[in-house]
GROMACS .gro file of C-alpha atoms in nm:
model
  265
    1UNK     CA    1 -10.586  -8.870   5.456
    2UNK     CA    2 -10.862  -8.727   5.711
    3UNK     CA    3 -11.128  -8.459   5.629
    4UNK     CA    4 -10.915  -8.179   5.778
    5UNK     CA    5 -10.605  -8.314   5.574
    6UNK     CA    6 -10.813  -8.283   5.224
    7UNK     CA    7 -10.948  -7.971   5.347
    8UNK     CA    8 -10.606  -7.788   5.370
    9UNK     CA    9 -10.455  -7.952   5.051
   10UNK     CA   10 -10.781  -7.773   4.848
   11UNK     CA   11 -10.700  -7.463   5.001
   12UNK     CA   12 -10.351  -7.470   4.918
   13UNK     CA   13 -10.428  -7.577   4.559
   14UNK     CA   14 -10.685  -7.302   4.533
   15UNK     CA   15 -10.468  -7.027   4.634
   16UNK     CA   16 -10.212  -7.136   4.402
   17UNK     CA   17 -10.446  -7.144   4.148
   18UNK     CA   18 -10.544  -6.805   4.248
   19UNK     CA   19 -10.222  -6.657   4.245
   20UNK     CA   20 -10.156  -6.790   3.896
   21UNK     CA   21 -10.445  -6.647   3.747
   22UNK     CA   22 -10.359  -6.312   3.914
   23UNK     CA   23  -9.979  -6.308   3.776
   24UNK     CA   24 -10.151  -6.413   3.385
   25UNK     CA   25 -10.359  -6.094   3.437
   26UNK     CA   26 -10.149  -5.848   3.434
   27UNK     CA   27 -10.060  -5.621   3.117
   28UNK     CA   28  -9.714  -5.650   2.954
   29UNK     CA   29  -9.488  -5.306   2.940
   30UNK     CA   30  -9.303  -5.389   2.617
   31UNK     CA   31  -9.085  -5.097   2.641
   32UNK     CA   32  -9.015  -4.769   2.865
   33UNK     CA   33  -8.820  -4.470   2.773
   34UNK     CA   34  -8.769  -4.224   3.068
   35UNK     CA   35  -8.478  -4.045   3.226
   36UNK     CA   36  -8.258  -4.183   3.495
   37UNK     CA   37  -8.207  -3.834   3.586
   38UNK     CA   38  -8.259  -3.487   3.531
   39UNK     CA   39  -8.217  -3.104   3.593
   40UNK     CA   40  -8.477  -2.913   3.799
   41UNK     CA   41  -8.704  -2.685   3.566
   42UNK     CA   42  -8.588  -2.860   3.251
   43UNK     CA   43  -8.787  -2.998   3.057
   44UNK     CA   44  -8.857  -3.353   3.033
   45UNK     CA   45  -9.030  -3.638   2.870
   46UNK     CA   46  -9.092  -4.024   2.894
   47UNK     CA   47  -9.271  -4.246   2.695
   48UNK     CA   48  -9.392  -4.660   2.801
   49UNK     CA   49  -9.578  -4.878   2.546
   50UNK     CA   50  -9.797  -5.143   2.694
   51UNK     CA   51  -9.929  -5.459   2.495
   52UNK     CA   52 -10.190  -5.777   2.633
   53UNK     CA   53 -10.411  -5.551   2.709
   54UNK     CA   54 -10.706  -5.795   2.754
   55UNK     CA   55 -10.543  -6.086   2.969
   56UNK     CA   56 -10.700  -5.942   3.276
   57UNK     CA   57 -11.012  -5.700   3.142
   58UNK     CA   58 -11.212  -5.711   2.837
   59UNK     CA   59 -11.280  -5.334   2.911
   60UNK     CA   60 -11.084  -5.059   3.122
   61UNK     CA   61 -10.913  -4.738   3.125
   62UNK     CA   62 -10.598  -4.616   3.231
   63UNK     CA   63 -10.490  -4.406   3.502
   64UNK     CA   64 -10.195  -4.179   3.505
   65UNK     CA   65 -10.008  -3.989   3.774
   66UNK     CA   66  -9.689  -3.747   3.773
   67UNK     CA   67  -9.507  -3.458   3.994
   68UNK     CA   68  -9.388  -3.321   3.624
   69UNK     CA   69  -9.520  -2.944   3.614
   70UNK     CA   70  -9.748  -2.817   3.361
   71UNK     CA   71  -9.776  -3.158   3.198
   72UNK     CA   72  -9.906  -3.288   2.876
   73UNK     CA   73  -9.997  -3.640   2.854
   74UNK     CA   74 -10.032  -3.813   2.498
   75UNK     CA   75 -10.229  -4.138   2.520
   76UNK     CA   76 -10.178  -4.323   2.117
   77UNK     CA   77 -10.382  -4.696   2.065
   78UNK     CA   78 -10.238  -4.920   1.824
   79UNK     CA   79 -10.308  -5.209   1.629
   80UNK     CA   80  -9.999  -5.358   1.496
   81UNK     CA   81  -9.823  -5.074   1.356
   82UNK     CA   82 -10.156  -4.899   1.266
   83UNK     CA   83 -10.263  -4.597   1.469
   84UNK     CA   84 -10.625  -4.581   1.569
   85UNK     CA   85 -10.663  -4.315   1.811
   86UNK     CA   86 -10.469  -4.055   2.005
   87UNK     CA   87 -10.581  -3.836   2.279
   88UNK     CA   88 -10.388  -3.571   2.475
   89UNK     CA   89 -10.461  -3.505   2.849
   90UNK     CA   90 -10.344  -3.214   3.049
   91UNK     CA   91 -10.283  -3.261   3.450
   92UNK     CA   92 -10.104  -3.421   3.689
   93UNK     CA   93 -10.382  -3.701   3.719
   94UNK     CA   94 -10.575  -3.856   3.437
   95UNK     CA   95 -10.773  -4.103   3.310
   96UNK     CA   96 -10.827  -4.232   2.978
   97UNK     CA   97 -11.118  -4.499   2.879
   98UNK     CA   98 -11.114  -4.651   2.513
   99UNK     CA   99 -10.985  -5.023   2.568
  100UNK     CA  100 -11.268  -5.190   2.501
  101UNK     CA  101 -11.235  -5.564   2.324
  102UNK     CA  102 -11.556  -5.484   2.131
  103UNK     CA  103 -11.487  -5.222   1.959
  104UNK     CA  104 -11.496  -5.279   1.568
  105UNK     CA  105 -11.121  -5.152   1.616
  106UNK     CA  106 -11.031  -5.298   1.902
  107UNK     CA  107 -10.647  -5.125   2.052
  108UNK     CA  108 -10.386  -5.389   2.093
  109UNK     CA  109 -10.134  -5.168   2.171
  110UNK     CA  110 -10.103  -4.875   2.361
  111UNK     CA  111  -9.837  -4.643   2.409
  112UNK     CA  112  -9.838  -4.332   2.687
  113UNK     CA  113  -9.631  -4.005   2.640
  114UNK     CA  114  -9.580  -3.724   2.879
  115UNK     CA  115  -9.414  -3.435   2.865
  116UNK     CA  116  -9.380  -3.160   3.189
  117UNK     CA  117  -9.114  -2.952   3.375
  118UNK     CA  118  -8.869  -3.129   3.680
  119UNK     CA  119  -9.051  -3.031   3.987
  120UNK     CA  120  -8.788  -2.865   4.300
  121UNK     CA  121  -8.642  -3.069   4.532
  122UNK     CA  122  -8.808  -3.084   4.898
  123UNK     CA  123  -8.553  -3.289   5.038
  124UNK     CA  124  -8.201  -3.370   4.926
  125UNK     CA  125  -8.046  -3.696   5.042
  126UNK     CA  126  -7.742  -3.865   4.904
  127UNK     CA  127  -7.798  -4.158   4.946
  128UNK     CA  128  -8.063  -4.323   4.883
  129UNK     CA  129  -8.054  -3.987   4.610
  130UNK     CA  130  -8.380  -3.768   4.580
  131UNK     CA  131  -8.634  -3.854   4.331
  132UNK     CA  132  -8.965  -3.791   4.172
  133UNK     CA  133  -9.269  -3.970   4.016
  134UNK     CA  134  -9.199  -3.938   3.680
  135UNK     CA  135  -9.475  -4.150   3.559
  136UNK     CA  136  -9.738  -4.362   3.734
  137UNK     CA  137  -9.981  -4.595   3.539
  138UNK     CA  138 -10.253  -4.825   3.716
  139UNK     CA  139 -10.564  -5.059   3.557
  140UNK     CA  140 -10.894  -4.966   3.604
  141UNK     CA  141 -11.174  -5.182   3.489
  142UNK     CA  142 -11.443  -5.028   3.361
  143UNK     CA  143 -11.723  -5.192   3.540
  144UNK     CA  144 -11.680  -5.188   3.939
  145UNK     CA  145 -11.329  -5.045   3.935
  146UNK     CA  146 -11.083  -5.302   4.024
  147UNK     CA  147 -10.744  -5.177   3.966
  148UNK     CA  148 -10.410  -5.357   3.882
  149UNK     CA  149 -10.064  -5.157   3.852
  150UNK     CA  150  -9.897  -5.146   3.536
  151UNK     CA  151  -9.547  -4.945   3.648
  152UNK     CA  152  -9.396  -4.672   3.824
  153UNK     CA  153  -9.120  -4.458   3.717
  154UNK     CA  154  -8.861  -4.245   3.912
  155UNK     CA  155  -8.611  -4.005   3.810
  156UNK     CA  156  -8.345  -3.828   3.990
  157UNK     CA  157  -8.377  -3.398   3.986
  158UNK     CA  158  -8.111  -3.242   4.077
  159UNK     CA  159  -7.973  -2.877   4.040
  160UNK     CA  160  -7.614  -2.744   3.927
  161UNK     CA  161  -7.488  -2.697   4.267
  162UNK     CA  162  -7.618  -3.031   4.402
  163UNK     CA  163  -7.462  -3.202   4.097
  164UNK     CA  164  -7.126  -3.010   4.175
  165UNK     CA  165  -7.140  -3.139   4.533
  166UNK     CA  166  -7.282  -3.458   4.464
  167UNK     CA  167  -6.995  -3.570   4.203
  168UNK     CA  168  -6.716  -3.380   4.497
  169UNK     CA  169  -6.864  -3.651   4.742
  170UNK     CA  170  -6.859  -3.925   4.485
  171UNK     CA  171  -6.467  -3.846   4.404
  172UNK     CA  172  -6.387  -3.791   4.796
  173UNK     CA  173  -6.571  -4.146   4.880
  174UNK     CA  174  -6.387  -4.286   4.588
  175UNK     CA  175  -6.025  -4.124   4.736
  176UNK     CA  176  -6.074  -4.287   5.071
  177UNK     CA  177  -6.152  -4.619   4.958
  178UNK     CA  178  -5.854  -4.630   4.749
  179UNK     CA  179  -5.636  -4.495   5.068
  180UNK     CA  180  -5.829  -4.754   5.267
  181UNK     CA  181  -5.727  -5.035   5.059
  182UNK     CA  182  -5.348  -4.907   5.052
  183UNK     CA  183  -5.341  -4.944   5.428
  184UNK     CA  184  -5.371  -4.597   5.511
  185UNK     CA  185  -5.548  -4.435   5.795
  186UNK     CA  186  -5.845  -4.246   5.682
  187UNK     CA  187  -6.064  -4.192   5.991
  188UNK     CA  188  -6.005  -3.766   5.946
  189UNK     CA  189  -6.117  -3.838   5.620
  190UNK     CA  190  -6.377  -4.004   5.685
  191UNK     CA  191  -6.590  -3.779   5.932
  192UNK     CA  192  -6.490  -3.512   5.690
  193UNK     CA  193  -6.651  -3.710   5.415
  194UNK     CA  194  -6.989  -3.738   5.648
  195UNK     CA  195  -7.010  -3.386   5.769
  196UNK     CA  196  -7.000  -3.334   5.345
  197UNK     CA  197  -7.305  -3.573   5.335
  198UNK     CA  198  -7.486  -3.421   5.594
  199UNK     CA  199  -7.442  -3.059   5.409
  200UNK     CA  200  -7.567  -3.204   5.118
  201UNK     CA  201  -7.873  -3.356   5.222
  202UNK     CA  202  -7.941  -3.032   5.401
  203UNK     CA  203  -7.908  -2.828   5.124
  204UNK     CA  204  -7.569  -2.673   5.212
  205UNK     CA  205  -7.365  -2.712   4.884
  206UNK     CA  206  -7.089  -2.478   4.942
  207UNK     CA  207  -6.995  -2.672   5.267
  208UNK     CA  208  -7.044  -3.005   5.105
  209UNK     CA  209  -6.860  -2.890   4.805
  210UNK     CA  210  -6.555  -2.740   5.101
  211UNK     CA  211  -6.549  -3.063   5.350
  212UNK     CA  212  -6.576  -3.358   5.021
  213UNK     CA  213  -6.250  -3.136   4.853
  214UNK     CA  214  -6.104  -3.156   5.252
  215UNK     CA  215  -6.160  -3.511   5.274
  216UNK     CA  216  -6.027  -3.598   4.913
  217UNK     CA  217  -5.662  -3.429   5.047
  218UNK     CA  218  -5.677  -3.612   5.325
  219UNK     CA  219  -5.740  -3.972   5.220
  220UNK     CA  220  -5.499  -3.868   4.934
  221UNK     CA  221  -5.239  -3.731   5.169
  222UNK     CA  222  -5.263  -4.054   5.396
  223UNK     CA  223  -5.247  -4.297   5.134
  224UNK     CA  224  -4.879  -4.103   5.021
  225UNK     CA  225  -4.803  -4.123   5.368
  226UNK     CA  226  -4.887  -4.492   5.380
  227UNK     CA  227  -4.691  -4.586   5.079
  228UNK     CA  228  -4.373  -4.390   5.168
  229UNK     CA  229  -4.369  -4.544   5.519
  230UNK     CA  230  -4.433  -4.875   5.295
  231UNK     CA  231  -4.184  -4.793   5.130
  232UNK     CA  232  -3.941  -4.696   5.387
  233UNK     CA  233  -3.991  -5.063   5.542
  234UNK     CA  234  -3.934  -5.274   5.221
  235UNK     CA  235  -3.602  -5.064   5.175
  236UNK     CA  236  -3.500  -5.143   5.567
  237UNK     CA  237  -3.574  -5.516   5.512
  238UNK     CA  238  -3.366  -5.486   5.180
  239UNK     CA  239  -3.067  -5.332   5.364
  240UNK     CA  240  -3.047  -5.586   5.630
  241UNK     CA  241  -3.107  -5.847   5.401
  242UNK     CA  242  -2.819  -5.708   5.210
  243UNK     CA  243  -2.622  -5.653   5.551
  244UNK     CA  244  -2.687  -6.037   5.635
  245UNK     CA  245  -2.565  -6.182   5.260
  246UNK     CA  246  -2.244  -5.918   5.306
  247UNK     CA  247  -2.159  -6.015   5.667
  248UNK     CA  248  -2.241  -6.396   5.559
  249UNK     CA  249  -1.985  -6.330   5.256
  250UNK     CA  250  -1.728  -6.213   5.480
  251UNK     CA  251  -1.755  -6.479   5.697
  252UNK     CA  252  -1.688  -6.725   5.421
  253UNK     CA  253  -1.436  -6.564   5.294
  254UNK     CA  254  -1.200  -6.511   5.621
  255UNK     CA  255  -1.312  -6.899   5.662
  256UNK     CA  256  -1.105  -7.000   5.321
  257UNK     CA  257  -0.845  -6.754   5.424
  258UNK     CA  258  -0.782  -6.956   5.774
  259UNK     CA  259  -0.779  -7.268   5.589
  260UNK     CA  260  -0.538  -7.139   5.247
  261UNK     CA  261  -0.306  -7.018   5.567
  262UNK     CA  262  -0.332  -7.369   5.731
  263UNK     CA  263  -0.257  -7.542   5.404
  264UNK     CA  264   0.065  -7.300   5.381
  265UNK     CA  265   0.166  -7.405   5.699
   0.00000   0.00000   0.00000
C-alpha cells in the first residue's frame, strides 16, 4: 500500500469514526404525545419526554419553538420518578438552561409540555395536507452554542368546512377507484374529482364539497353501467352457449332417429 493509499484509508476510518460519535450524541425521545390533527382555534396540547441527556453535553439548555397561539410551555426535570424542578415559559420561542451534570441533583429526565390555540390556515392543500409546527425542540450547549436537534412535530389544522370537503374528496377518490377497478370508465369523474382538489386547496369548500359529490355519482354511475353491460355479455355468452349444447342435442338426436329408421328398414 503507497502513502496516498494509507492516507485515504485514515480518512475514511476517521470519518466513520466521526460519524459514530455524532449518532451516540444525540438525546433519546422516550416518548411523544401530540395530535395528528386538529381544529383551528381549539385548543391543544402535546407533551415529549426526553432521557440521555448527557451522551453529547455535560451542560446545555433547551430550545423550543411553536406556531400554537398564546402558548404556555411547561418544562418538568426528573430523576427517576422524582420531580426536581419545573418551570413554565410563555412564547412562541424559548429557552430553558438547568441540565447541568454537576448539579448536586443532577436531571436525568426531562419532559416538555405545551399548551396553545391551532393557528389559521395560510394555505390549504390536499395533498400533501396543511400543517403546523406543533412543537420544535433543538440542543444547545451551554458553552459556545453548538446545537443538535432533538424532534419536530406537525399536526394537521383544519376547519369544519375543510373537514366536510376534505372527507367528500376522500369518499369521491375512493368511488372512482372502486369503478376503476370494475372496468368502468371514469375519466368525467376524474377531472371532476381534480377541479374538487383544486377548490379545496384554494379555499373554495362549497365547490369542492359540489364537484367531489359530482364525481362520486359519476364513478358510481359508470361502475353500474360497467357491470350491467358485464352483465349483459356473460348472459349473451350463456345463451349461445346454451344455443350451441341445444342445436348439438338436436343434431344427435335426428342422428339416432336416421339410424332407428335404417334399422327398421
Amino acid at each position: 500500500m503507497n502513502r496516498y493509499s494509507k492516507l485515504t484509508t485514515l480518512l475514511v476510518v476517521g470519518c466513520l469514526l466521526l460519524a459514530t460519535v455524532g449518532l451516540a450524541g444525540a438525546v433519546t425521545v422516550t416518548s411523544e404525545d401530540v395530535p395528528d390533527e386538529a381544529e383551528v382555534e381549539s385548543e391543544m396540547s402535546a407533551t415529549v419526554e426526553i432521557d440521555d441527556l448527557y451522551d453529547d453535553y455535560d451542560e446545555w439548555a433547551v430550545d423550543g419553538e411553536t406556531e400554537l397561539n398564546n402558548v404556555t410551555w411547561t418544562i418538568t426535570y426528573y430523576d427517576g420518578d422524582t420531580q426536581i424542578d419545573e418551570h413554565q415559559i410563555d412564547g412562541q420561542e424559548i429557552r430553558q438552561d438547568g441540565i447541568d451534570r454537576s448539579l448536586d441533583e443532577e436531571p436525568r429526565q426531562i419532559e416538555v409540555s405545551l399548551t396553545g390555540e391551532v393557528p389559521e390556515v395560510e394555505q390549504y392543500s390536499y395533498e400533501p395536507r396543511q400543517e403546523f409546527t406543533a412543537m420544535n425542540l433543538t440542543q444547545v450547549r451551554s458553552d459556545d452554542g453548538a446545537t443538535e436537534d432533538i424532534g419536530s412535530w406537525s399536526t394537521h389544522h383544519y376547519t369544519a368546512n375543510s373537514s366536510e370537503a376534505r372527507t367528500a374528496i376522500d369518499d369521491a377518490s375512493a368511488a372512482i377507484d372502486e369503478a376503476r377497478d370494475s372496468g368502468a370508465d371514469v375519466d368525467r369523474a376524474e377531472s371532476d374529482l381534480q377541479n374538487a382538489i383544486d377548490f379545496y386547496n384554494d379555499g373554495n369548500f362549497e365547490s369542492a364539497i359540489s364537484n367531489a359529490e359530482q364525481a362520486q355519482s359519476e364513478a358510481e354511475d359508470a361502475q353500474s353501467s360497467a357491470e350491467q353491460r358485464d352483465l349483459l355479455l356473460y348472459g349473451g355468452v350463456g345463451l349461445v352457449g346454451l344455443l350451441l349444447v341445444a342445436g348439438l342435442g338436436f343434431l344427435l338426436y335426428k342422428r339416432q332417429q336416421g339410424d332407428d329408421y335404417d334399422k327398421l328398414g
